Structure formats: C-alpha cells, structure tokens
Amino acid sequence: MAKGIMIIVEQRNLEIRKVSLELLSQGRKIADETSEPLVAVVLGQGIDGLASTVASYGADKVILIDDAKLADYTTGAYTSALNKLISKEEPQAVLIGNTAIGKDLAPRLAQRLGVGLASDCTGMETDASSFLTFKRPIYAGKAFEYLASNVRPILATIRPNTFALAAPDASRSAEVVKEAADIDAADLRAILKEVAIAASERPDLTEANIIVSGGRGMKGPENYVILEALADVIGAAVGASRAAVDSGWKEHKFQVGQTGKTVAPTLYIACGISGAIQHLAGMGSSKFIVAINKDPEANIFNVADYGIVGDLFEVVPVLTEELKKIVK
C-alpha cells in the first residue's frame, strides 16, 4: 500500500536548492496533517553531508543515492535511478521543484511510472478523498485549475517561492538510508562533458525573493545599470521582458514570461513594462507587485499592488537612494 510523501531534493555543487527546502517545509506540515512519513531523496556524488540539512527541514527519512554517474544531472541517469526507487518505495506522492531540472525530469518519471503529472503548481492542500489537491495557473495565468488523482503515486512539480521556508531545526534527526543507483546502461544516452556557470553575486532569477525587471521602457541595454544599482541595494535579481530580450538588451536567461522563466518572488518591481499577458503569465504569482511606468493606462497597473506613474529614469534613482538609507 502506498505510504509517505517523497521530496526529490535538487542540489547543485553540494548546495541544496531553496525550492527543495521549501518543499520539505510544506511537506512536513502535510505529513503532520496526514500522519504520513516525509521522505527526502538526494542524488549526486559525495552527498553524505547533505543528510543533516535535509533532516533539519523536516524529513523523517533521507535516502541517499551516491554515484559518480549522478554527480551532474543528466536526464537518463536520474530518470532511471528514480524510477526504480519510487517503484520500490511506493510513496503516496512525489514532489519536485518546478526548475529547469524538475521540468525535464518529472514528465519522464510520469511516463515510466504510468501516472499523470500536475505541473507548475502554485498551491497544494490535503484532501480527504484524494490525499492532495493541487492548484495551477492555466490560460497564461488568467484562470486556475484544481487537480486531484486517485492513482499512486501522485506526481507534481511546484513553482519556487510558493511555500514559506521554515526555520531549520538542528536537533531533528532522520533515518539515513543509502541506495544503489541501479542505472540501466540503455538509459545513458548522453554524457555530460562540461558545465559552464556564469559567475554572479545576484540570486538566481527563479529563486529570488525580490526581482527588478525592465522592459521596452529601458530604451537600451546601457540603461540597465539603473536597475542593477537598485537590485544591489535590496539584494534582488534582475529580469527583463520579452521586448527587451528580443531587442538584444538582455540575454534570454533573464527573460520573465510565458516564453521565459516563471517566477514567484515576494516582491516584483516592473520598470517600463507595459504588462502584456505573456509577461503577466511569468510573474503574476508574485506576492507583491510594484509598477513604475509613465503611461497611466499601462496594463501592468491592473495587477500591481502599488503603482508609480512617472519616468523610470527619474523614479528609480530616487528610490535607490532612499532605500540605501534604510537597507543595511
């Protein structure tokens, strides 16, 4: 009989991604409500030291799959290892962060396991009849649907910043189990030769609590220094609209929107962004939205919690200087 909530913990260079810690925090709450065990799975190489961190965020059991083939993420190796583990453990639900890796991995696991997938979810609640119900945006964020399944395991990817991050409890301990990777040779269709990571002191766009984004109103790539100065003061990531990316002002990795990255920060500051539906689909789940635009009729003001009608080249520098006085 299916039992337990399984969190697939994503780590990069032996550092656990924030979304995985958020899932563990929420998973702990659900485990307490349903009297189900919370199981965390960590894949990689040399990962023993991560078990204590995972336990401190609420896991009852930590499964470590340590193998050189899992040192860096590859679709075939991770799918093969997790498919066999999930089939063996038979959890009620499997939760994965809706990151680049999660969006690649989850559909393949769903196919192997013969189950459906609730993707890019922005809500999750316990349900008496189906165990869990998931909320996800549809039609570019203009509506929401609620999904439930009576097939086990329930498989879902959860958008970063959806759930609050609990304070770790260093006194918590968990059962630690080591499992062999058991990767089928036929699944190793690709070999990762090199990983190139651009160095940046700013937070990752998809996990940032604060994002400052610029659109067509930035007028050129040289003007992004204004947003970068603001971002550095408040510890924010810098994003861009599709119009700015298509104009060559920012690389695609900075694009927020339906054809870019989906984000859900605590604070999203939109500068010179009109608010096209494609952009709103990527940032509409932000908890607080501040819009700065000289057009009072701009659509962005319809979703903004706070709006400033004015020239961003005048407003943003003043805002930056004022924030310097209170941010330490």
Short mmCIF file of N, CA and C in Angstrom, two decimals, residues 242-322:
data_model
loop_
_atom_site.label_atom_id
_atom_site.label_comp_id
_atom_site.label_asym_id
_atom_site.label_seq_id
_atom_site.Cartn_x
_atom_site.Cartn_y
_atom_site.Cartn_z
N ARG A 242 10.10 40.20 -22.59
CA ARG A 242 10.45 39.66 -23.90
C ARG A 242 10.86 40.77 -24.87
N ALA A 243 10.19 41.92 -24.77
CA ALA A 243 10.53 43.03 -25.67
C ALA A 243 11.98 43.44 -25.51
N ALA A 244 12.46 43.47 -24.27
CA ALA A 244 13.85 43.84 -24.02
C ALA A 244 14.81 42.78 -24.52
N VAL A 245 14.42 41.52 -24.35
CA VAL A 245 15.28 40.41 -24.80
C VAL A 245 15.31 40.36 -26.32
N ASP A 246 14.15 40.50 -26.96
CA ASP A 246 14.09 40.48 -28.42
C ASP A 246 14.87 41.63 -29.04
N SER A 247 14.99 42.73 -28.29
CA SER A 247 15.75 43.88 -28.78
C SER A 247 17.25 43.70 -28.58
N GLY A 248 17.63 42.61 -27.91
CA GLY A 248 19.05 42.32 -27.69
C GLY A 248 19.65 43.04 -26.50
N TRP A 249 18.80 43.60 -25.65
CA TRP A 249 19.30 44.34 -24.49
C TRP A 249 19.72 43.42 -23.35
N LYS A 250 19.07 42.26 -23.25
CA LYS A 250 19.39 41.27 -22.22
C LYS A 250 19.36 39.88 -22.83
N GLU A 251 20.14 38.96 -22.26
CA GLU A 251 20.14 37.58 -22.72
C GLU A 251 18.82 36.91 -22.33
N HIS A 252 18.51 35.83 -23.06
CA HIS A 252 17.25 35.13 -22.82
C HIS A 252 17.14 34.58 -21.40
N LYS A 253 18.26 34.27 -20.77
CA LYS A 253 18.22 33.71 -19.41
C LYS A 253 17.62 34.68 -18.41
N PHE A 254 17.52 35.97 -18.78
CA PHE A 254 16.94 36.97 -17.89
C PHE A 254 15.44 37.19 -18.16
N GLN A 255 14.91 36.54 -19.19
CA GLN A 255 13.53 36.81 -19.61
C GLN A 255 12.52 36.21 -18.65
N VAL A 256 11.57 37.03 -18.24
CA VAL A 256 10.45 36.60 -17.41
C VAL A 256 9.20 36.61 -18.28
N GLY A 257 8.46 35.53 -18.28
CA GLY A 257 7.24 35.50 -19.08
C GLY A 257 6.92 34.11 -19.58
N GLN A 258 5.90 34.04 -20.42
CA GLN A 258 5.40 32.76 -20.92
C GLN A 258 6.46 32.00 -21.69
N THR A 259 7.31 32.70 -22.43
CA THR A 259 8.37 32.05 -23.19
C THR A 259 9.73 32.21 -22.52
N GLY A 260 9.71 32.68 -21.27
CA GLY A 260 10.94 32.81 -20.50
C GLY A 260 10.82 32.02 -19.20
N LYS A 261 11.19 32.64 -18.11
CA LYS A 261 11.13 31.97 -16.82
C LYS A 261 9.89 32.39 -16.04
N THR A 262 9.34 31.44 -15.31
CA THR A 262 8.21 31.71 -14.44
C THR A 262 8.74 31.94 -13.03
N VAL A 263 8.39 33.06 -12.45
CA VAL A 263 8.91 33.42 -11.13
C VAL A 263 7.76 33.74 -10.18
N ALA A 264 8.04 33.63 -8.90
CA ALA A 264 7.03 33.95 -7.88
C ALA A 264 7.70 34.56 -6.66
N PRO A 265 8.36 35.70 -6.83
CA PRO A 265 9.06 36.31 -5.71
C PRO A 265 8.10 36.97 -4.73
N THR A 266 8.63 37.35 -3.59
CA THR A 266 7.83 38.12 -2.63
C THR A 266 7.55 39.51 -3.18
N LEU A 267 8.55 40.10 -3.86
CA LEU A 267 8.40 41.44 -4.43
C LEU A 267 8.91 41.47 -5.86
N TYR A 268 8.08 41.97 -6.77
CA TYR A 268 8.45 42.11 -8.18
C TYR A 268 8.29 43.58 -8.56
N ILE A 269 9.38 44.19 -8.97
CA ILE A 269 9.36 45.61 -9.36
C ILE A 269 9.49 45.68 -10.88
N ALA A 270 8.41 46.11 -11.54
CA ALA A 270 8.37 46.16 -13.01
C ALA A 270 8.62 47.60 -13.46
N CYS A 271 9.71 47.80 -14.19
CA CYS A 271 10.10 49.13 -14.63
C CYS A 271 10.00 49.24 -16.15
N GLY A 272 9.14 50.12 -16.61
CA GLY A 272 9.00 50.30 -18.05
C GLY A 272 8.44 49.09 -18.75
N ILE A 273 7.60 48.32 -18.05
CA ILE A 273 6.97 47.12 -18.61
C ILE A 273 5.47 47.40 -18.75
N SER A 274 4.94 47.20 -19.95
CA SER A 274 3.54 47.55 -20.21
C SER A 274 2.57 46.59 -19.55
N GLY A 275 2.96 45.31 -19.43
CA GLY A 275 2.08 44.33 -18.80
C GLY A 275 1.33 43.46 -19.79
N ALA A 276 2.00 43.03 -20.86
CA ALA A 276 1.38 42.11 -21.81
C ALA A 276 1.04 40.80 -21.09
N ILE A 277 0.01 40.12 -21.55
CA ILE A 277 -0.46 38.91 -20.87
C ILE A 277 0.64 37.85 -20.80
N GLN A 278 1.52 37.82 -21.82
CA GLN A 278 2.60 36.83 -21.81
C GLN A 278 3.58 37.10 -20.68
N HIS A 279 3.80 38.37 -20.35
CA HIS A 279 4.69 38.70 -19.24
C HIS A 279 4.01 38.41 -17.91
N LEU A 280 2.74 38.75 -17.81
CA LEU A 280 2.00 38.51 -16.57
C LEU A 280 1.94 37.02 -16.25
N ALA A 281 1.95 36.18 -17.28
CA ALA A 281 1.92 34.73 -17.05
C ALA A 281 3.16 34.26 -16.32
N GLY A 282 4.25 35.00 -16.46
CA GLY A 282 5.50 34.58 -15.83
C GLY A 282 5.75 35.16 -14.46
N MET A 283 5.01 36.23 -14.10
CA MET A 283 5.27 36.86 -12.80
C MET A 283 4.01 37.18 -12.01
N GLY A 284 2.86 36.76 -12.52
CA GLY A 284 1.59 37.08 -11.89
C GLY A 284 1.41 36.49 -10.50
N SER A 285 2.20 35.46 -10.18
CA SER A 285 2.09 34.83 -8.86
C SER A 285 2.94 35.53 -7.80
N SER A 286 3.59 36.62 -8.16
CA SER A 286 4.38 37.38 -7.19
C SER A 286 3.47 37.87 -6.07
N LYS A 287 3.97 37.85 -4.85
CA LYS A 287 3.12 38.24 -3.71
C LYS A 287 2.81 39.74 -3.73
N PHE A 288 3.80 40.55 -4.07
CA PHE A 288 3.58 42.00 -4.18
C PHE A 288 4.22 42.48 -5.48
N ILE A 289 3.47 43.29 -6.22
CA ILE A 289 3.96 43.81 -7.50
C ILE A 289 3.97 45.33 -7.43
N VAL A 290 5.12 45.92 -7.76
CA VAL A 290 5.25 47.37 -7.84
C VAL A 290 5.53 47.73 -9.30
N ALA A 291 4.75 48.61 -9.87
CA ALA A 291 4.92 49.00 -11.27
C ALA A 291 5.35 50.46 -11.37
N ILE A 292 6.34 50.70 -12.21
CA ILE A 292 6.81 52.06 -12.50
C ILE A 292 6.69 52.26 -14.00
N ASN A 293 5.80 53.15 -14.42
CA ASN A 293 5.57 53.35 -15.84
C ASN A 293 5.00 54.75 -16.04
N LYS A 294 5.41 55.43 -17.09
CA LYS A 294 4.93 56.79 -17.33
C LYS A 294 3.56 56.82 -18.01
N ASP A 295 3.09 55.63 -18.46
CA ASP A 295 1.76 55.55 -19.07
C ASP A 295 0.74 55.11 -18.02
N PRO A 296 -0.14 56.00 -17.59
CA PRO A 296 -1.11 55.65 -16.54
C PRO A 296 -2.10 54.58 -16.98
N GLU A 297 -2.19 54.33 -18.30
CA GLU A 297 -3.12 53.32 -18.81
C GLU A 297 -2.44 51.97 -19.04
N ALA A 298 -1.18 51.85 -18.68
CA ALA A 298 -0.46 50.60 -18.89
C ALA A 298 -1.14 49.46 -18.15
N ASN A 299 -1.23 48.30 -18.80
CA ASN A 299 -1.93 47.15 -18.23
C ASN A 299 -1.28 46.64 -16.94
N ILE A 300 -0.01 46.91 -16.76
CA ILE A 300 0.70 46.43 -15.58
C ILE A 300 0.07 46.97 -14.30
N PHE A 301 -0.53 48.16 -14.38
CA PHE A 301 -1.16 48.76 -13.20
C PHE A 301 -2.41 47.99 -12.75
N ASN A 302 -2.98 47.20 -13.65
CA ASN A 302 -4.17 46.43 -13.30
C ASN A 302 -3.85 45.27 -12.36
N VAL A 303 -2.58 44.84 -12.34
CA VAL A 303 -2.20 43.73 -11.47
C VAL A 303 -1.28 44.19 -10.34
N ALA A 304 -0.82 45.44 -10.41
CA ALA A 304 0.13 45.93 -9.41
C ALA A 304 -0.55 46.23 -8.08
N ASP A 305 0.15 45.93 -7.00
CA ASP A 305 -0.31 46.30 -5.67
C ASP A 305 -0.02 47.77 -5.40
N TYR A 306 1.10 48.24 -5.95
CA TYR A 306 1.50 49.64 -5.83
C TYR A 306 1.98 50.11 -7.19
N GLY A 307 1.58 51.31 -7.58
CA GLY A 307 1.98 51.84 -8.87
C GLY A 307 2.53 53.25 -8.76
N ILE A 308 3.54 53.52 -9.56
CA ILE A 308 4.12 54.86 -9.63
C ILE A 308 4.05 55.31 -11.08
N VAL A 309 3.27 56.33 -11.34
CA VAL A 309 3.19 56.87 -12.70
C VAL A 309 4.27 57.93 -12.82
N GLY A 310 5.29 57.62 -13.61
CA GLY A 310 6.41 58.55 -13.76
C GLY A 310 7.50 57.97 -14.62
N ASP A 311 8.47 58.77 -14.94
CA ASP A 311 9.61 58.37 -15.76
C ASP A 311 10.55 57.53 -14.91
N LEU A 312 10.76 56.27 -15.32
CA LEU A 312 11.61 55.38 -14.52
C LEU A 312 13.02 55.92 -14.34
N PHE A 313 13.48 56.73 -15.30
CA PHE A 313 14.84 57.28 -15.21
C PHE A 313 14.95 58.35 -14.13
N GLU A 314 13.82 58.85 -13.70
CA GLU A 314 13.78 59.78 -12.57
C GLU A 314 13.41 59.07 -11.27
N VAL A 315 12.46 58.14 -11.38
CA VAL A 315 11.93 57.47 -10.18
C VAL A 315 12.92 56.47 -9.59
N VAL A 316 13.51 55.61 -10.43
CA VAL A 316 14.35 54.53 -9.90
C VAL A 316 15.59 55.04 -9.17
N PRO A 317 16.33 56.02 -9.70
CA PRO A 317 17.48 56.53 -8.95
C PRO A 317 17.09 57.11 -7.58
N VAL A 318 15.96 57.83 -7.52
CA VAL A 318 15.49 58.37 -6.24
C VAL A 318 15.14 57.24 -5.28
N LEU A 319 14.45 56.23 -5.81
CA LEU A 319 14.08 55.07 -5.00
C LEU A 319 15.32 54.36 -4.46
N THR A 320 16.33 54.23 -5.31
CA THR A 320 17.58 53.59 -4.90
C THR A 320 18.24 54.35 -3.76
N GLU A 321 18.33 55.66 -3.88
CA GLU A 321 18.97 56.47 -2.84
C GLU A 321 18.21 56.41 -1.53
N GLU A 322 16.87 56.40 -1.61
CA GLU A 322 16.07 56.33 -0.38
C GLU A 322 16.22 54.98 0.29
#
